[in-house]
mmCIF file of C-alpha atoms and ligand atoms in Angstrom:
data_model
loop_
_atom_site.group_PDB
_atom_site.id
_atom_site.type_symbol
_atom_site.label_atom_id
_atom_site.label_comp_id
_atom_site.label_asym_id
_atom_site.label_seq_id
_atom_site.Cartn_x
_atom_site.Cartn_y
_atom_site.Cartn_z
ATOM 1 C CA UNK A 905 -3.492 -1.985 21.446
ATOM 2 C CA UNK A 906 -5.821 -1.374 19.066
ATOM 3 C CA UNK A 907 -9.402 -2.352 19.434
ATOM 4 C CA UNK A 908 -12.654 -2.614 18.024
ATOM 5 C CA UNK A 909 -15.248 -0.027 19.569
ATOM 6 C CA UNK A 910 -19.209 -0.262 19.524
ATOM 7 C CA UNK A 911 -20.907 3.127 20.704
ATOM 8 C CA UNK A 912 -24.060 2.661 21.203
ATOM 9 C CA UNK A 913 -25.414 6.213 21.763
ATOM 10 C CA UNK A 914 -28.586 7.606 20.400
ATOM 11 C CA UNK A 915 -27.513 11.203 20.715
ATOM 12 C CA UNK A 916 -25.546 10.942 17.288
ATOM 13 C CA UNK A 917 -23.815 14.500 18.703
ATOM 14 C CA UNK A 918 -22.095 12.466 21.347
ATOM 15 C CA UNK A 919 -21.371 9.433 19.501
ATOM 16 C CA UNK A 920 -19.967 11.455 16.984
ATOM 17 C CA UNK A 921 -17.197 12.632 19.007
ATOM 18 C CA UNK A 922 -16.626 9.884 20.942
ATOM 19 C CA UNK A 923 -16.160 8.057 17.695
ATOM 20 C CA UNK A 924 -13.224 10.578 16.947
ATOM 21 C CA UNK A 925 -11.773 10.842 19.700
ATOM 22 C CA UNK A 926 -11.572 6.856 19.989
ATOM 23 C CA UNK A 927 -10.623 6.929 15.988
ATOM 24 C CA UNK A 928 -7.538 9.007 16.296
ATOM 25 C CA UNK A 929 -6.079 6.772 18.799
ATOM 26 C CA UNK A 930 -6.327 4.341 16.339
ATOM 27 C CA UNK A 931 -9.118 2.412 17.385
ATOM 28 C CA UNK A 932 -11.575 1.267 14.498
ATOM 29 C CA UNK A 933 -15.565 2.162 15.381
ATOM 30 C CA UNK A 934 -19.199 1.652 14.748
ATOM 31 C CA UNK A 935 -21.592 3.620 15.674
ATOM 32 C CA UNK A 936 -25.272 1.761 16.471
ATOM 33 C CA UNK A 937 -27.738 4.699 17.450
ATOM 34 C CA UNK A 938 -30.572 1.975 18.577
ATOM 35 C CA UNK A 939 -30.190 -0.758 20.511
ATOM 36 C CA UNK A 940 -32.038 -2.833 18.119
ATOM 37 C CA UNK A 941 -28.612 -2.419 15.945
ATOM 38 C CA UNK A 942 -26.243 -2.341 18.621
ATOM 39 C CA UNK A 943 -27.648 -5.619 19.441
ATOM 40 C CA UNK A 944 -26.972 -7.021 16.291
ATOM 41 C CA UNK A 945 -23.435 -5.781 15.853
ATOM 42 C CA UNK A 946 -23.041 -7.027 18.883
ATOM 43 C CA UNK A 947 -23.828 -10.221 17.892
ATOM 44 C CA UNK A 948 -22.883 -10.510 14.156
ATOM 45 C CA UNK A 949 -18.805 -8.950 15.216
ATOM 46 C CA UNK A 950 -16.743 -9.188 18.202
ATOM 47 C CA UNK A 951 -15.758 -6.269 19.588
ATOM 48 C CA UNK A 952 -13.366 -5.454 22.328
ATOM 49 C CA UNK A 953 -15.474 -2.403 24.241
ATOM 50 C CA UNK A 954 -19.014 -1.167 24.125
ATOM 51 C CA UNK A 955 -19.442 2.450 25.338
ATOM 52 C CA UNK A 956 -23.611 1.411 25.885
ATOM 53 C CA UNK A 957 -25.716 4.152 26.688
ATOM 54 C CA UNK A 958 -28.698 2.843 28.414
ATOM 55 C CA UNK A 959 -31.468 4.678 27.231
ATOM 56 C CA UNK A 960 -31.589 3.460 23.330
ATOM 57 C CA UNK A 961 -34.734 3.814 21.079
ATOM 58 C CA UNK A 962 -36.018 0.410 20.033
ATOM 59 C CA UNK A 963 -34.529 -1.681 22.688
ATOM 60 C CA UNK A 964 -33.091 -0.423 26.068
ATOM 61 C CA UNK A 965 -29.425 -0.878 27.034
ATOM 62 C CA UNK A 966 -30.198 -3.119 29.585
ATOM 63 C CA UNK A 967 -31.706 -5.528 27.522
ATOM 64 C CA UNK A 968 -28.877 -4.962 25.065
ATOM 65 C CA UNK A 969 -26.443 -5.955 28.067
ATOM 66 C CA UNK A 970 -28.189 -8.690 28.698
ATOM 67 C CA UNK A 971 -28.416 -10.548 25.295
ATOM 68 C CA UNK A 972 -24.883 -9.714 25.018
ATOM 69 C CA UNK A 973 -23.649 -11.276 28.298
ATOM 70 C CA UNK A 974 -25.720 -14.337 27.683
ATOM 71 C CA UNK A 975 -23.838 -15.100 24.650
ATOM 72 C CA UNK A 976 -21.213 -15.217 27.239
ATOM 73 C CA UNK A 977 -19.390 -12.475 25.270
ATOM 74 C CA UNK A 978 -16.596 -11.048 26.992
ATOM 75 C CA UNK A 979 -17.083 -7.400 25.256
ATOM 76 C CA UNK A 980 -15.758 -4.891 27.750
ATOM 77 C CA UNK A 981 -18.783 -3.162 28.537
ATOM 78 C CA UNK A 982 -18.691 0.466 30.224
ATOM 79 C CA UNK A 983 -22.314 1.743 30.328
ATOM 80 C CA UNK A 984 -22.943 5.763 29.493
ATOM 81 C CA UNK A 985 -26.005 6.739 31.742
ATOM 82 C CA UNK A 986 -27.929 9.884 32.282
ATOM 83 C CA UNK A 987 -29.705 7.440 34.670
ATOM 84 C CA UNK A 988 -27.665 8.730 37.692
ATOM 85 C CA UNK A 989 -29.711 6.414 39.762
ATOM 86 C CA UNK A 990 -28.229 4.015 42.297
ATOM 87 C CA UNK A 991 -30.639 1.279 41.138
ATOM 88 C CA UNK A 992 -29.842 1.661 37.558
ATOM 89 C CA UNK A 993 -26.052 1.574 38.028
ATOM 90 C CA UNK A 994 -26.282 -1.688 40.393
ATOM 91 C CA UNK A 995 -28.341 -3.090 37.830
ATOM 92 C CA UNK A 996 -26.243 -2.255 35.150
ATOM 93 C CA UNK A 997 -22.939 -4.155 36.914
ATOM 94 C CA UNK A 998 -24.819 -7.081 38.122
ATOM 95 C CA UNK A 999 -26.075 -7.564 34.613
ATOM 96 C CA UNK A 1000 -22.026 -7.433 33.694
ATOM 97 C CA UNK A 1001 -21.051 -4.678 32.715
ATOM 98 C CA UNK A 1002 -17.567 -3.546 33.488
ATOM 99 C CA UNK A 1003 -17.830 0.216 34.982
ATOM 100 C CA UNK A 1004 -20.167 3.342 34.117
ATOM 101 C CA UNK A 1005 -20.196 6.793 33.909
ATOM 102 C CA UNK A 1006 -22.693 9.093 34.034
ATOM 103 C CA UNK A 1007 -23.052 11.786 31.646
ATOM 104 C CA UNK A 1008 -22.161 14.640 31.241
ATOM 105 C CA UNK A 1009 -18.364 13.355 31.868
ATOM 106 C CA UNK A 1010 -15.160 15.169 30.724
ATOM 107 C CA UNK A 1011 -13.625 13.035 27.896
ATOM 108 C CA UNK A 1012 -10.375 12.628 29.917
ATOM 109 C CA UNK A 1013 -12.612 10.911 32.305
ATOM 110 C CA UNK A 1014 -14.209 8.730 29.949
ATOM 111 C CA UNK A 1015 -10.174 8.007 28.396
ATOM 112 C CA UNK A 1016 -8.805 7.399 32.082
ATOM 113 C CA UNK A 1017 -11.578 5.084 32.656
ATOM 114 C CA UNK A 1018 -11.353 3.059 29.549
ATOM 115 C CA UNK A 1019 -7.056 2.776 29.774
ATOM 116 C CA UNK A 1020 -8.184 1.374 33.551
ATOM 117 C CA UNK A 1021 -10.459 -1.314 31.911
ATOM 118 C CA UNK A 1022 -8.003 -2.129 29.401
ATOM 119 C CA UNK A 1023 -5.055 -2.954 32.011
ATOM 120 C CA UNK A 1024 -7.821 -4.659 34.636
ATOM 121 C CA UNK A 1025 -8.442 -6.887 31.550
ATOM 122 C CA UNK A 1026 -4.793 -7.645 30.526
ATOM 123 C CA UNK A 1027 -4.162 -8.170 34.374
ATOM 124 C CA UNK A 1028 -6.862 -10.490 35.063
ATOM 125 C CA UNK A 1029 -6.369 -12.637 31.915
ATOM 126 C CA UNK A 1030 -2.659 -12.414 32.006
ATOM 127 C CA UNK A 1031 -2.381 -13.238 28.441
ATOM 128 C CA UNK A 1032 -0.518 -10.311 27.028
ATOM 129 C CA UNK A 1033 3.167 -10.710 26.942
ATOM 130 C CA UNK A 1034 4.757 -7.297 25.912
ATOM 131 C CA UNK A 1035 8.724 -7.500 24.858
ATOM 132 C CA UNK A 1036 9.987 -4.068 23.818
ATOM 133 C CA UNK A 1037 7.736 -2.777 20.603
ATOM 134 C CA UNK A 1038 6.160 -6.457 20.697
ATOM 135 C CA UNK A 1039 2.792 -7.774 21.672
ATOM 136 C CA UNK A 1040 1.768 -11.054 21.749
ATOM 137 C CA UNK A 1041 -1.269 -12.528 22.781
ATOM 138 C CA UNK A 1042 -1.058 -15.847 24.429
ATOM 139 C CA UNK A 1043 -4.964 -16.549 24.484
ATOM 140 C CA UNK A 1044 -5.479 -15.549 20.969
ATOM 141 C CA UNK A 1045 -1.901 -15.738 19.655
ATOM 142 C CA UNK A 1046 -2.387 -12.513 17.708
ATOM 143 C CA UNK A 1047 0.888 -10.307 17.571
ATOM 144 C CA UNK A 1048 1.500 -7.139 17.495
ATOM 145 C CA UNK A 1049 4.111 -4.371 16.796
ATOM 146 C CA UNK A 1050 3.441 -0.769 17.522
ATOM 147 C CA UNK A 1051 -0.260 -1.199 16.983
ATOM 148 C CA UNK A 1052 0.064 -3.220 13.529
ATOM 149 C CA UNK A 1053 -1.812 -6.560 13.595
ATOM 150 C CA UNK A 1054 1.341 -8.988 11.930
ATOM 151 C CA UNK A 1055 0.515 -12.288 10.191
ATOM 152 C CA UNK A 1056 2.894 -15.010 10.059
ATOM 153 C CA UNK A 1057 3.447 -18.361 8.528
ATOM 154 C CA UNK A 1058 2.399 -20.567 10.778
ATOM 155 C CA UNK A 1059 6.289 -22.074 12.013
ATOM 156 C CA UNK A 1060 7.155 -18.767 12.049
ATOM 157 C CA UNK A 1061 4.215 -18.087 14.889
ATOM 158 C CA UNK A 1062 5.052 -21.631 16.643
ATOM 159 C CA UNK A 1063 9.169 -20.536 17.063
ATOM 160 C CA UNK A 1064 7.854 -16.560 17.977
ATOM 161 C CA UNK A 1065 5.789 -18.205 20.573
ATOM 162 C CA UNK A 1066 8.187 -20.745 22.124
ATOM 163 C CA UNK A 1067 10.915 -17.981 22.208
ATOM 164 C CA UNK A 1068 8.292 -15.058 24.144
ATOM 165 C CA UNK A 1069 7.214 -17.850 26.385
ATOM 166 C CA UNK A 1070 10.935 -18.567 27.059
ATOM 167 C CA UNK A 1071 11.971 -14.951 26.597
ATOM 168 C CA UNK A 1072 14.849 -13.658 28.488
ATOM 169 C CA UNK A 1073 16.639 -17.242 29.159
ATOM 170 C CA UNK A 1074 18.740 -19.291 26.786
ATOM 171 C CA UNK A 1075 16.869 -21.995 24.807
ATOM 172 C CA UNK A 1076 18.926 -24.977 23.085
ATOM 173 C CA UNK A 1077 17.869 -25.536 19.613
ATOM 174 C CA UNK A 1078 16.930 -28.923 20.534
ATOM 175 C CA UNK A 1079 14.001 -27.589 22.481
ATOM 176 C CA UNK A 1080 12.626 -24.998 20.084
ATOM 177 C CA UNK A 1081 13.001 -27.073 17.347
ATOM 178 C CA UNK A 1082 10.920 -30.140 19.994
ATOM 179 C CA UNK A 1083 8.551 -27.373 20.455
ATOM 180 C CA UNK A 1084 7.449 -26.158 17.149
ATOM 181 C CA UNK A 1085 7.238 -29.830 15.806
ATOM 182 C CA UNK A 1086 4.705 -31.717 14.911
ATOM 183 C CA UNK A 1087 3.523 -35.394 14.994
ATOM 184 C CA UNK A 1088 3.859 -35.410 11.046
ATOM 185 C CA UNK A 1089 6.442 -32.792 10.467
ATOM 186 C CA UNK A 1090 9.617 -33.029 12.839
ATOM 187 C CA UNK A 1091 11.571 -29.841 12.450
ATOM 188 C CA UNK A 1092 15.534 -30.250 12.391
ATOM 189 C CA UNK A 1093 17.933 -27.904 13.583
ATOM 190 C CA UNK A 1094 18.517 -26.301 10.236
ATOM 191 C CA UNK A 1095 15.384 -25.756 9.394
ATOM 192 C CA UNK A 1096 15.250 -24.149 12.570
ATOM 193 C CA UNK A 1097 18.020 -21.767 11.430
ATOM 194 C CA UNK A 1098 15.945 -20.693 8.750
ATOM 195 C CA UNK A 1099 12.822 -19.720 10.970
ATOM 196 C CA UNK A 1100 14.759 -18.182 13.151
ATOM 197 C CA UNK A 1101 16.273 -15.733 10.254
ATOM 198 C CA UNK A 1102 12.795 -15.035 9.276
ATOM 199 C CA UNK A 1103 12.017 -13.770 12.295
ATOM 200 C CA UNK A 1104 15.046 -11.897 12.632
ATOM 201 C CA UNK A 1105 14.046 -9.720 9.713
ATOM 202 C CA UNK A 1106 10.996 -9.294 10.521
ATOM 203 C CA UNK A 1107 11.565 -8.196 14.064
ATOM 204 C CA UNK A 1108 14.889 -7.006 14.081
ATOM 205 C CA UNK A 1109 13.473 -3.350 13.669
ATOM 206 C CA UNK A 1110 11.173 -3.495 16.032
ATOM 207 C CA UNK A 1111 13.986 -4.069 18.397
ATOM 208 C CA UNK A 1112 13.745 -7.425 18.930
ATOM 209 C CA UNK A 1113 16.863 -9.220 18.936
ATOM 210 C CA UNK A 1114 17.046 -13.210 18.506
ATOM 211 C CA UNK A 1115 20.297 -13.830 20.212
ATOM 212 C CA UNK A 1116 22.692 -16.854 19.042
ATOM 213 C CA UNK A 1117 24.628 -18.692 21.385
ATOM 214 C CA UNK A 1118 27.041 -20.402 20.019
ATOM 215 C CA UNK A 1119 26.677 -23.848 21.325
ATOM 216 C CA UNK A 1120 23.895 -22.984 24.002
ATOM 217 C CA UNK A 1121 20.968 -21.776 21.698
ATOM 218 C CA UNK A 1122 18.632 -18.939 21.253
ATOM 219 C CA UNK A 1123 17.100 -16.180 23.865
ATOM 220 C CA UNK A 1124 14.342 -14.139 22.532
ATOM 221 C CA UNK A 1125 15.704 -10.146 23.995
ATOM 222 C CA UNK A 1126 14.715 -6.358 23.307
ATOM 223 C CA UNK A 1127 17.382 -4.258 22.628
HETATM 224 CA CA1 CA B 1548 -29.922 8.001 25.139
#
């Protein structure tokens, strides 16, 4: 998954490095080396995760948390301290953020811990569906293959949907074709053909096979 990453660091050493470390995953980042910036990135973008270090210049990472949370974003937030202090930390979580570590920290560390928010995220919201090389994501319907954000018409997207959601079991045409119609725009059976073809090449090599049963329907399968 690719995200969008804020560091908000003022030591521009650090941020520096985090920045390629987290670019040659493939993530795309900003840098905000105040808080008076990260605040506004914060608000101006959305962003998946904030690496927030909490003592900024201009305005402290606590107050950065805060404006951020009550815009009811749900940035994953892990908070970079030097502030080993209990009180700090407790105030840091009950202010929302996710998890913190406290500097210095080994980057494999700071990697482990981010993959852990990542899958406590996909696990609590339970809207990623992954089927072989595909990712789709029910909340925000984006999809994904290996990494690469894919646009589609917007049938195409309604039938790729109703076939993940039914993936694995046999779907009769009449349903898929019930389910990506509209109140103005029914959507017969050969039309459905043709969406499903679509799809076909476009997924086909990602190994995602559209299977046709004669008489029975469609089942959405990775090969
Ligand atoms: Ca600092």
């Amino acid at each position: 998954m690719v995200m969008r990453v804020l560091i908000a660091e003022d030591n521009s050493e650090l941020a520096t490095v985090l920045s390629r470390i987290l670019g040659a995953e493939g993530h795309v980042v900003d840098i905000a080396t105040n808080g008076t910036d990260a605040d506004a990135l914060l608000a101006a973008e959305f962003f998946d995760l904030v690496l927030l270090d909490l003592g900024l210049p201009l305005m402290d990472g606590l107050d950065v948390l805060r404006r951020l949370r009550a815009r009811s974003s749900d940035t994953i937030v892990l908070v970079l301290t030097a502030r080993a202090e209990l009180a700090d930390r407790v105030k840091g979580l009950d202010l929302g953020a996710d998890d913190y570590i406290a500097k210095p920290f080994e980057v494999e560390e700071l990697e482990a811990r981010i993959r852990a928010l990542l899958r406590r995220r996909a696990s609590a919201t339970g809207s990623v569906i992954r089927i072989g090389e595909l990712v789709f994501d029910v909340a925000t319907r984006a999809v994904q293959v290996a990494d690469q954000n894919i646009e589609l018409p917007k049938r195409e997207l309604d039938l790729l949907e109703a076939l993940i959601l039914r993936a694995g079991r046999v779907t009769p045409k009449s349903e898929l074709a019930e389910a990506i119609s509209s109140m103005e725009d029914a959507i017969s059976e050969g039309a459905l053909e043709l969406y499903v073809s679509r799809l076909r090449k476009k997924f086909e090599p990602a190994g995602l096979h559209i299977r046709s049963l004669r008489g029975l329907g469609y089942m959405l399968e990775a090969v």
